[in-house]
PDB file of C-alpha atoms in Angstrom:
ATOM      1  CA  UNK A 652      13.402  26.733  -7.963  1.00 42.00           C
ATOM      2  CA  UNK A 653      15.357  26.690  -4.963  1.00 45.00           C
ATOM      3  CA  UNK A 654      13.033  26.237  -2.708  1.00 45.00           C
ATOM      4  CA  UNK A 655      11.368  22.892  -4.550  1.00 47.00           C
ATOM      5  CA  UNK A 656      15.206  21.688  -5.046  1.00 48.00           C
ATOM      6  CA  UNK A 657      16.459  22.522  -1.125  1.00 45.00           C
ATOM      7  CA  UNK A 658      12.312  20.204   0.311  1.00 49.00           C
ATOM      8  CA  UNK A 659      13.154  16.875  -1.200  1.00 49.00           C
ATOM      9  CA  UNK A 660      16.682  16.932   0.332  1.00 49.00           C
ATOM     10  CA  UNK A 661      15.515  18.037   3.702  1.00 48.00           C
ATOM     11  CA  UNK A 662      13.112  14.791   3.440  1.00 53.00           C
ATOM     12  CA  UNK A 663      14.981  12.284   2.495  1.00 50.00           C
ATOM     13  CA  UNK A 664      18.195  13.408   4.380  1.00 48.00           C
ATOM     14  CA  UNK A 665      15.231  13.302   7.571  1.00 49.00           C
ATOM     15  CA  UNK A 666      14.581   9.573   6.266  1.00 57.00           C
ATOM     16  CA  UNK A 667      17.726   8.875   7.072  1.00 65.00           C
ATOM     17  CA  UNK A 668      18.525  10.035  10.308  1.00 64.00           C
ATOM     18  CA  UNK A 669      17.948   7.028  12.358  1.00 77.00           C
ATOM     19  CA  UNK A 670      16.185   5.764  14.981  1.00 81.00           C
ATOM     20  CA  UNK A 671      15.377   5.856  18.552  1.00 81.00           C
ATOM     21  CA  UNK A 672      15.588   2.502  18.748  1.00 85.00           C
ATOM     22  CA  UNK A 673      19.212   2.444  17.368  1.00 87.00           C
ATOM     23  CA  UNK A 674      20.477   6.629  18.975  1.00 87.00           C
ATOM     24  CA  UNK A 675      19.492   4.629  22.114  1.00 87.00           C
ATOM     25  CA  UNK A 676      22.384   1.678  21.528  1.00 90.00           C
ATOM     26  CA  UNK A 677      25.031   4.013  20.639  1.00 90.00           C
ATOM     27  CA  UNK A 678      23.404   6.462  23.465  1.00 91.00           C
ATOM     28  CA  UNK A 679      23.785   3.148  24.925  1.00 91.00           C
ATOM     29  CA  UNK A 680      27.675   3.007  23.911  1.00 93.00           C
ATOM     30  CA  UNK A 681      28.665   6.523  25.204  1.00 92.00           C
ATOM     31  CA  UNK A 682      27.301   6.280  28.906  1.00 92.00           C
ATOM     32  CA  UNK A 683      29.022   3.103  29.137  1.00 93.00           C
ATOM     33  CA  UNK A 684      32.073   4.525  28.378  1.00 93.00           C
ATOM     34  CA  UNK A 685      31.593   8.036  30.488  1.00 91.00           C
ATOM     35  CA  UNK A 686      31.164   5.172  33.479  1.00 90.00           C
ATOM     36  CA  UNK A 687      34.005   3.451  33.047  1.00 90.00           C
ATOM     37  CA  UNK A 688      36.208   7.006  32.774  1.00 89.00           C
ATOM     38  CA  UNK A 689      35.427   7.703  35.905  1.00 86.00           C
ATOM     39  CA  UNK A 690      37.308   5.313  37.830  1.00 84.00           C
ATOM     40  CA  UNK A 691      36.478   6.864  41.202  1.00 82.00           C
ATOM     41  CA  UNK A 692      32.656   5.670  40.557  1.00 81.00           C
ATOM     42  CA  UNK A 693      33.631   2.445  39.207  1.00 86.00           C
ATOM     43  CA  UNK A 694      35.317   1.141  42.511  1.00 86.00           C
ATOM     44  CA  UNK A 695      32.752   2.218  44.476  1.00 85.00           C
ATOM     45  CA  UNK A 696      29.559   0.605  42.548  1.00 85.00           C
ATOM     46  CA  UNK A 697      31.520  -2.928  41.721  1.00 88.00           C
ATOM     47  CA  UNK A 698      33.781  -3.052  45.405  1.00 88.00           C
ATOM     48  CA  UNK A 699      30.665  -1.913  47.583  1.00 87.00           C
ATOM     49  CA  UNK A 700      28.577  -4.683  47.448  1.00 89.00           C
ATOM     50  CA  UNK A 701      31.553  -7.085  47.550  1.00 90.00           C
ATOM     51  CA  UNK A 702      32.994  -5.530  50.980  1.00 91.00           C
ATOM     52  CA  UNK A 703      30.096  -5.334  52.066  1.00 89.00           C
ATOM     53  CA  UNK A 704      29.420  -9.069  51.869  1.00 89.00           C
ATOM     54  CA  UNK A 705      33.399  -9.849  52.801  1.00 89.00           C
ATOM     55  CA  UNK A 706      32.502  -7.982  56.416  1.00 88.00           C
ATOM     56  CA  UNK A 707      28.939  -9.193  57.279  1.00 85.00           C
ATOM     57  CA  UNK A 708      30.552 -13.078  56.026  1.00 83.00           C
ATOM     58  CA  UNK A 709      32.942 -13.349  57.798  1.00 82.00           C
ATOM     59  CA  UNK A 710      30.890 -11.402  61.195  1.00 82.00           C
ATOM     60  CA  UNK A 711      27.751 -13.533  61.251  1.00 78.00           C
ATOM     61  CA  UNK A 712      29.294 -17.214  59.489  1.00 67.00           C
ATOM     62  CA  UNK A 713      27.486 -19.859  61.578  1.00 69.00           C
ATOM     63  CA  UNK A 714      25.394 -22.341  60.710  1.00 66.00           C
ATOM     64  CA  UNK A 715      21.964 -20.696  60.820  1.00 70.00           C
ATOM     65  CA  UNK A 716      19.250 -23.854  61.669  1.00 67.00           C
ATOM     66  CA  UNK A 717      19.201 -25.354  58.137  1.00 76.00           C
ATOM     67  CA  UNK A 718      21.215 -28.002  57.802  1.00 73.00           C
ATOM     68  CA  UNK A 719      23.876 -26.780  54.746  1.00 73.00           C
ATOM     69  CA  UNK A 720      23.019 -23.306  55.091  1.00 81.00           C
ATOM     70  CA  UNK A 721      25.459 -21.041  57.009  1.00 83.00           C
ATOM     71  CA  UNK A 722      24.886 -16.976  57.542  1.00 81.00           C
ATOM     72  CA  UNK A 723      27.051 -15.745  54.837  1.00 83.00           C
ATOM     73  CA  UNK A 724      25.617 -18.100  52.535  1.00 86.00           C
ATOM     74  CA  UNK A 725      22.575 -15.926  52.507  1.00 88.00           C
ATOM     75  CA  UNK A 726      24.850 -12.895  52.312  1.00 90.00           C
ATOM     76  CA  UNK A 727      24.845 -13.490  48.294  1.00 92.00           C
ATOM     77  CA  UNK A 728      21.382 -13.293  46.866  1.00 93.00           C
ATOM     78  CA  UNK A 729      21.068 -10.401  49.969  1.00 92.00           C
ATOM     79  CA  UNK A 730      24.138  -8.543  48.381  1.00 93.00           C
ATOM     80  CA  UNK A 731      23.756  -9.491  44.448  1.00 94.00           C
ATOM     81  CA  UNK A 732      19.833  -7.595  44.845  1.00 95.00           C
ATOM     82  CA  UNK A 733      21.599  -4.554  46.840  1.00 93.00           C
ATOM     83  CA  UNK A 734      24.068  -4.737  43.546  1.00 93.00           C
ATOM     84  CA  UNK A 735      21.266  -4.575  41.685  1.00 94.00           C
ATOM     85  CA  UNK A 736      19.342  -2.180  43.006  1.00 94.00           C
ATOM     86  CA  UNK A 737      22.176  -0.058  43.346  1.00 92.00           C
ATOM     87  CA  UNK A 738      23.383  -0.271  40.073  1.00 92.00           C
ATOM     88  CA  UNK A 739      19.817   1.159  38.565  1.00 93.00           C
ATOM     89  CA  UNK A 740      18.255   3.298  41.367  1.00 94.00           C
ATOM     90  CA  UNK A 741      20.670   4.892  43.274  1.00 92.00           C
ATOM     91  CA  UNK A 742      22.705   5.658  39.688  1.00 91.00           C
ATOM     92  CA  UNK A 743      20.012   6.357  37.524  1.00 93.00           C
ATOM     93  CA  UNK A 744      18.193   8.716  40.606  1.00 93.00           C
ATOM     94  CA  UNK A 745      21.662  10.817  41.263  1.00 92.00           C
ATOM     95  CA  UNK A 746      23.568  11.115  37.989  1.00 92.00           C
ATOM     96  CA  UNK A 747      20.097  11.683  36.179  1.00 93.00           C
ATOM     97  CA  UNK A 748      19.996  14.142  38.909  1.00 92.00           C
ATOM     98  CA  UNK A 749      22.960  15.771  38.031  1.00 91.00           C
ATOM     99  CA  UNK A 750      22.083  16.171  34.806  1.00 91.00           C
ATOM    100  CA  UNK A 751      19.883  18.003  34.803  1.00 91.00           C
ATOM    101  CA  UNK A 752      20.910  20.351  37.609  1.00 89.00           C
ATOM    102  CA  UNK A 753      23.992  21.111  35.167  1.00 89.00           C
ATOM    103  CA  UNK A 754      21.303  21.867  32.165  1.00 89.00           C
ATOM    104  CA  UNK A 755      22.597  18.323  29.761  1.00 89.00           C
ATOM    105  CA  UNK A 756      19.253  17.149  30.004  1.00 89.00           C
ATOM    106  CA  UNK A 757      17.889  20.360  28.722  1.00 88.00           C
ATOM    107  CA  UNK A 758      20.604  21.047  25.689  1.00 89.00           C
ATOM    108  CA  UNK A 759      19.894  17.129  25.106  1.00 86.00           C
ATOM    109  CA  UNK A 760      16.184  17.634  24.527  1.00 83.00           C
ATOM    110  CA  UNK A 761      17.211  20.610  21.850  1.00 82.00           C
ATOM    111  CA  UNK A 762      18.197  18.726  19.774  1.00 82.00           C
ATOM    112  CA  UNK A 763      16.644  16.875  16.768  1.00 83.00           C
ATOM    113  CA  UNK A 764      17.214  13.148  19.337  1.00 84.00           C
ATOM    114  CA  UNK A 765      14.035  11.214  20.175  1.00 87.00           C
ATOM    115  CA  UNK A 766      13.725  11.509  24.122  1.00 87.00           C
ATOM    116  CA  UNK A 767      13.107   8.068  24.702  1.00 89.00           C
ATOM    117  CA  UNK A 768      16.998   7.552  22.818  1.00 90.00           C
ATOM    118  CA  UNK A 769      18.019   9.255  26.258  1.00 92.00           C
ATOM    119  CA  UNK A 770      16.035   6.841  28.230  1.00 92.00           C
ATOM    120  CA  UNK A 771      17.325   3.919  26.511  1.00 92.00           C
ATOM    121  CA  UNK A 772      20.983   4.976  26.857  1.00 93.00           C
ATOM    122  CA  UNK A 773      20.261   5.161  30.384  1.00 93.00           C
ATOM    123  CA  UNK A 774      18.480   1.008  30.153  1.00 92.00           C
ATOM    124  CA  UNK A 775      21.720  -0.199  29.007  1.00 94.00           C
ATOM    125  CA  UNK A 776      24.143   1.690  30.958  1.00 95.00           C
ATOM    126  CA  UNK A 777      22.294  -0.158  33.800  1.00 95.00           C
ATOM    127  CA  UNK A 778      21.377  -3.014  32.352  1.00 95.00           C
ATOM    128  CA  UNK A 779      25.974  -3.748  31.911  1.00 95.00           C
ATOM    129  CA  UNK A 780      26.806  -3.062  35.350  1.00 95.00           C
ATOM    130  CA  UNK A 781      23.069  -4.733  37.028  1.00 94.00           C
ATOM    131  CA  UNK A 782      24.623  -7.865  35.042  1.00 95.00           C
ATOM    132  CA  UNK A 783      28.308  -7.136  35.565  1.00 95.00           C
ATOM    133  CA  UNK A 784      27.997  -6.404  39.402  1.00 94.00           C
ATOM    134  CA  UNK A 785      25.894  -9.256  39.691  1.00 94.00           C
ATOM    135  CA  UNK A 786      28.489 -12.111  37.709  1.00 94.00           C
ATOM    136  CA  UNK A 787      31.420 -10.647  40.342  1.00 94.00           C
ATOM    137  CA  UNK A 788      29.236 -11.595  43.282  1.00 93.00           C
ATOM    138  CA  UNK A 789      28.715 -14.756  41.699  1.00 92.00           C
ATOM    139  CA  UNK A 790      32.065 -15.228  41.534  1.00 93.00           C
ATOM    140  CA  UNK A 791      32.690 -14.691  45.203  1.00 92.00           C
ATOM    141  CA  UNK A 792      29.932 -16.201  46.463  1.00 90.00           C
ATOM    142  CA  UNK A 793      30.601 -19.668  44.438  1.00 90.00           C
ATOM    143  CA  UNK A 794      33.910 -19.626  45.277  1.00 91.00           C
ATOM    144  CA  UNK A 795      34.587 -18.492  48.572  1.00 88.00           C
ATOM    145  CA  UNK A 796      31.292 -19.472  50.546  1.00 86.00           C
ATOM    146  CA  UNK A 797      30.299 -22.384  48.487  1.00 83.00           C
ATOM    147  CA  UNK A 798      26.723 -21.432  47.059  1.00 86.00           C
ATOM    148  CA  UNK A 799      25.678 -23.316  44.375  1.00 85.00           C
ATOM    149  CA  UNK A 800      24.451 -22.453  41.078  1.00 89.00           C
ATOM    150  CA  UNK A 801      21.529 -23.727  39.834  1.00 88.00           C
ATOM    151  CA  UNK A 802      21.634 -27.038  38.079  1.00 85.00           C
ATOM    152  CA  UNK A 803      18.482 -26.954  36.248  1.00 89.00           C
ATOM    153  CA  UNK A 804      16.887 -24.769  33.811  1.00 92.00           C
ATOM    154  CA  UNK A 805      14.190 -23.123  35.682  1.00 91.00           C
ATOM    155  CA  UNK A 806      15.810 -21.851  38.389  1.00 93.00           C
ATOM    156  CA  UNK A 807      17.478 -20.443  35.393  1.00 95.00           C
ATOM    157  CA  UNK A 808      14.725 -19.514  34.208  1.00 96.00           C
ATOM    158  CA  UNK A 809      12.978 -17.920  37.289  1.00 95.00           C
ATOM    159  CA  UNK A 810      17.045 -15.319  38.023  1.00 96.00           C
ATOM    160  CA  UNK A 811      16.294 -14.316  34.339  1.00 96.00           C
ATOM    161  CA  UNK A 812      12.835 -12.807  35.236  1.00 97.00           C
ATOM    162  CA  UNK A 813      13.512 -11.646  39.041  1.00 97.00           C
ATOM    163  CA  UNK A 814      16.695  -9.662  37.920  1.00 96.00           C
ATOM    164  CA  UNK A 815      15.215  -8.630  35.102  1.00 96.00           C
ATOM    165  CA  UNK A 816      12.148  -7.029  36.801  1.00 96.00           C
ATOM    166  CA  UNK A 817      13.810  -6.355  40.035  1.00 96.00           C
ATOM    167  CA  UNK A 818      16.055  -4.191  37.825  1.00 96.00           C
ATOM    168  CA  UNK A 819      13.671  -3.044  35.543  1.00 95.00           C
ATOM    169  CA  UNK A 820      11.332  -1.515  38.864  1.00 95.00           C
ATOM    170  CA  UNK A 821      14.559  -0.218  40.756  1.00 95.00           C
ATOM    171  CA  UNK A 822      15.252   1.961  37.401  1.00 95.00           C
ATOM    172  CA  UNK A 823      12.052   3.233  36.809  1.00 95.00           C
ATOM    173  CA  UNK A 824      11.681   4.727  40.991  1.00 95.00           C
ATOM    174  CA  UNK A 825      14.918   5.382  40.340  1.00 94.00           C
ATOM    175  CA  UNK A 826      14.789   7.932  37.246  1.00 94.00           C
ATOM    176  CA  UNK A 827      11.302   8.962  38.913  1.00 94.00           C
ATOM    177  CA  UNK A 828      12.982   9.957  42.282  1.00 94.00           C
ATOM    178  CA  UNK A 829      15.803  12.567  40.229  1.00 93.00           C
ATOM    179  CA  UNK A 830      12.689  15.070  39.974  1.00 91.00           C
ATOM    180  CA  UNK A 831      12.922  15.122  44.148  1.00 91.00           C
ATOM    181  CA  UNK A 832      16.599  16.638  44.647  1.00 89.00           C
ATOM    182  CA  UNK A 833      16.163  20.072  44.578  1.00 86.00           C
ATOM    183  CA  UNK A 834      19.861  20.578  42.640  1.00 84.00           C
ATOM    184  CA  UNK A 835      22.744  17.747  41.792  1.00 82.00           C
ATOM    185  CA  UNK A 836      24.351  18.854  45.576  1.00 85.00           C
ATOM    186  CA  UNK A 837      22.053  17.286  47.531  1.00 88.00           C
ATOM    187  CA  UNK A 838      21.254  14.040  44.902  1.00 89.00           C
ATOM    188  CA  UNK A 839      22.853  11.877  46.999  1.00 88.00           C
ATOM    189  CA  UNK A 840      21.464  12.533  49.938  1.00 87.00           C
ATOM    190  CA  UNK A 841      17.919  11.839  48.608  1.00 90.00           C
ATOM    191  CA  UNK A 842      18.294   9.002  46.758  1.00 92.00           C
ATOM    192  CA  UNK A 843      20.976   7.230  49.255  1.00 91.00           C
ATOM    193  CA  UNK A 844      18.940   7.669  52.559  1.00 91.00           C
ATOM    194  CA  UNK A 845      15.607   5.354  51.377  1.00 92.00           C
ATOM    195  CA  UNK A 846      18.094   2.796  50.260  1.00 93.00           C
ATOM    196  CA  UNK A 847      20.129   2.578  53.343  1.00 92.00           C
ATOM    197  CA  UNK A 848      16.660   2.563  55.346  1.00 93.00           C
ATOM    198  CA  UNK A 849      15.459  -0.127  52.517  1.00 94.00           C
ATOM    199  CA  UNK A 850      18.532  -2.355  52.083  1.00 93.00           C
ATOM    200  CA  UNK A 851      17.517  -2.466  56.930  1.00 92.00           C
ATOM    201  CA  UNK A 852      14.765  -3.927  56.248  1.00 93.00           C
ATOM    202  CA  UNK A 853      14.091  -5.661  53.683  1.00 92.00           C
ATOM    203  CA  UNK A 854      16.485  -8.741  55.171  1.00 88.00           C
ATOM    204  CA  UNK A 855      20.137  -7.552  52.811  1.00 91.00           C
ATOM    205  CA  UNK A 856      22.389  -6.463  56.206  1.00 89.00           C
ATOM    206  CA  UNK A 857      19.476  -7.923  58.982  1.00 85.00           C
ATOM    207  CA  UNK A 858      18.310 -11.516  58.976  1.00 82.00           C
ATOM    208  CA  UNK A 859      14.104 -11.455  58.517  1.00 85.00           C
ATOM    209  CA  UNK A 860      14.372 -13.219  62.409  1.00 82.00           C
ATOM    210  CA  UNK A 861      15.354  -9.922  63.720  1.00 85.00           C
ATOM    211  CA  UNK A 862      13.207  -7.570  62.045  1.00 89.00           C
ATOM    212  CA  UNK A 863      10.254  -6.630  64.042  1.00 91.00           C
ATOM    213  CA  UNK A 864       7.184  -7.577  61.798  1.00 91.00           C
ATOM    214  CA  UNK A 865       5.772  -3.822  60.747  1.00 92.00           C
ATOM    215  CA  UNK A 866       9.073  -3.015  59.582  1.00 92.00           C
ATOM    216  CA  UNK A 867       9.044  -6.331  57.822  1.00 92.00           C
ATOM    217  CA  UNK A 868       6.252  -4.909  56.528  1.00 92.00           C
ATOM    218  CA  UNK A 869       7.377  -1.407  55.326  1.00 93.00           C
ATOM    219  CA  UNK A 870       9.597  -3.176  53.635  1.00 92.00           C
ATOM    220  CA  UNK A 871       7.506  -4.995  51.816  1.00 93.00           C
ATOM    221  CA  UNK A 872       6.151  -2.217  50.092  1.00 94.00           C
ATOM    222  CA  UNK A 873       8.917  -2.079  48.042  1.00 94.00           C
ATOM    223  CA  UNK A 874      10.771  -3.787  45.692  1.00 95.00           C
ATOM    224  CA  UNK A 875      14.125  -4.384  47.375  1.00 96.00           C
ATOM    225  CA  UNK A 876      13.506  -6.773  49.451  1.00 95.00           C
ATOM    226  CA  UNK A 877      11.737  -9.057  47.008  1.00 95.00           C
ATOM    227  CA  UNK A 878      14.496  -8.985  45.151  1.00 96.00           C
ATOM    228  CA  UNK A 879      16.394 -10.813  47.846  1.00 95.00           C
ATOM    229  CA  UNK A 880      14.007 -12.726  48.742  1.00 95.00           C
ATOM    230  CA  UNK A 881      13.100 -14.456  44.902  1.00 95.00           C
ATOM    231  CA  UNK A 882      17.288 -14.751  44.553  1.00 95.00           C
ATOM    232  CA  UNK A 883      17.423 -16.109  47.557  1.00 93.00           C
ATOM    233  CA  UNK A 884      14.597 -18.979  46.711  1.00 93.00           C
ATOM    234  CA  UNK A 885      16.912 -19.493  43.330  1.00 94.00           C
ATOM    235  CA  UNK A 886      20.871 -20.076  45.614  1.00 92.00           C
ATOM    236  CA  UNK A 887      19.935 -21.244  48.202  1.00 90.00           C
ATOM    237  CA  UNK A 888      18.584 -24.481  48.838  1.00 88.00           C
ATOM    238  CA  UNK A 889      14.898 -25.124  49.300  1.00 87.00           C
ATOM    239  CA  UNK A 890      15.047 -25.877  52.716  1.00 86.00           C
ATOM    240  CA  UNK A 891      16.052 -22.557  53.748  1.00 87.00           C
ATOM    241  CA  UNK A 892      12.745 -21.695  53.097  1.00 89.00           C
ATOM    242  CA  UNK A 893      11.472 -21.713  56.395  1.00 88.00           C
ATOM    243  CA  UNK A 894      13.696 -18.535  57.136  1.00 86.00           C
ATOM    244  CA  UNK A 895      11.571 -16.368  55.128  1.00 88.00           C
ATOM    245  CA  UNK A 896       9.019 -14.568  56.745  1.00 86.00           C
ATOM    246  CA  UNK A 897       5.624 -16.429  54.705  1.00 85.00           C
ATOM    247  CA  UNK A 898       7.840 -19.814  55.260  1.00 86.00           C
ATOM    248  CA  UNK A 899       8.202 -20.190  51.820  1.00 90.00           C
ATOM    249  CA  UNK A 900       9.835 -18.238  48.659  1.00 92.00           C
ATOM    250  CA  UNK A 901       6.302 -16.806  46.962  1.00 92.00           C
ATOM    251  CA  UNK A 902       7.939 -17.240  43.423  1.00 95.00           C
ATOM    252  CA  UNK A 903       3.883 -15.881  42.747  1.00 95.00           C
ATOM    253  CA  UNK A 904       3.886 -13.132  44.613  1.00 95.00           C
ATOM    254  CA  UNK A 905       7.583 -11.664  43.941  1.00 96.00           C
ATOM    255  CA  UNK A 906       6.192 -11.489  40.033  1.00 96.00           C
ATOM    256  CA  UNK A 907       3.417  -9.764  41.428  1.00 96.00           C
ATOM    257  CA  UNK A 908       4.768  -7.195  43.425  1.00 96.00           C
ATOM    258  CA  UNK A 909       8.262  -6.645  40.995  1.00 97.00           C
ATOM    259  CA  UNK A 910       5.380  -6.737  37.877  1.00 96.00           C
ATOM    260  CA  UNK A 911       3.591  -3.726  40.018  1.00 96.00           C
ATOM    261  CA  UNK A 912       6.549  -1.595  40.709  1.00 96.00           C
ATOM    262  CA  UNK A 913       6.889  -1.545  36.816  1.00 96.00           C
ATOM    263  CA  UNK A 914       3.862  -0.295  36.385  1.00 96.00           C
ATOM    264  CA  UNK A 915       3.460   2.205  38.986  1.00 95.00           C
ATOM    265  CA  UNK A 916       7.367   2.831  38.118  1.00 93.00           C
ATOM    266  CA  UNK A 917       6.471   4.051  35.171  1.00 94.00           C
ATOM    267  CA  UNK A 918       3.565   5.525  35.770  1.00 95.00           C
ATOM    268  CA  UNK A 919       6.146   8.037  38.504  1.00 93.00           C
ATOM    269  CA  UNK A 920       8.296   8.511  35.512  1.00 92.00           C
ATOM    270  CA  UNK A 921       5.163  10.192  32.823  1.00 90.00           C
ATOM    271  CA  UNK A 922       4.050  11.997  35.804  1.00 92.00           C
ATOM    272  CA  UNK A 923       6.906  13.697  37.612  1.00 90.00           C
ATOM    273  CA  UNK A 924      10.377  13.928  35.153  1.00 90.00           C
ATOM    274  CA  UNK A 925      10.884  16.599  33.934  1.00 87.00           C
ATOM    275  CA  UNK A 926      14.472  18.474  31.912  1.00 87.00           C
ATOM    276  CA  UNK A 927      14.757  21.364  33.644  1.00 81.00           C
ATOM    277  CA  UNK A 928      15.554  22.530  37.504  1.00 74.00           C
ATOM    278  CA  UNK A 929      12.855  24.025  38.830  1.00 69.00           C
ATOM    279  CA  UNK A 930      14.869  27.175  38.749  1.00 67.00           C
ATOM    280  CA  UNK A 931      14.737  27.220  35.659  1.00 64.00           C
ATOM    281  CA  UNK A 932      11.231  26.719  35.245  1.00 57.00           C
TER     282      UNK A 932
END
């Protein structure tokens, strides 16, 4: 009699449990709150690309050989691309490795929360911080460096899909690389080094014309180069296309490469992600 009475209540309680999407939304709110409680991390995340924009735009502010385009204007979309990768690839790669090392992931895996809710929470965090940092850099670029906002819906559409595909690809790569560090202490070194190298060979810090061709070819294998190129195509005049390696914005190729990295990044996550650290077995 007791067992019969308990089972319906158990099934009813299970039916009332929120789904992965709802839990992921709540998890995202929690992730965002935790992010803003760490003031040093907030300042570094949002100030880093802005400070570098000020530095490079102040050093290289001359005309680049295209009428109406200055070197400082080229740095605005490049730093936006770098900021997007920083809030996704670098942030997730380090934070997930630290959470795994501190056994946070192991404890979460032992709860009734669906695994998808954890990743949805990270996606909400990356989306929120990515949009906020992009908005800050756009504000700086339009007010201080004369970058014009797109005047037609087509350019804004291009910005939308480039932002979403670029953020998604970089976030998935961040999740995948989080399994590489052996401990949380080594996560920064493992994640920051490839990110820093990619910034130099993808046209973030150095003009495309000044980078050796073989380095450009290596950079073209990764999302950051295409993210930079796509954002330049959105926010710079068409006359600036001649500064690109192919002399064109190549929006079709950008969509193809970023889309391929989204699929490849997802496959890498499925193959490599671990809930426990290596020393835990």
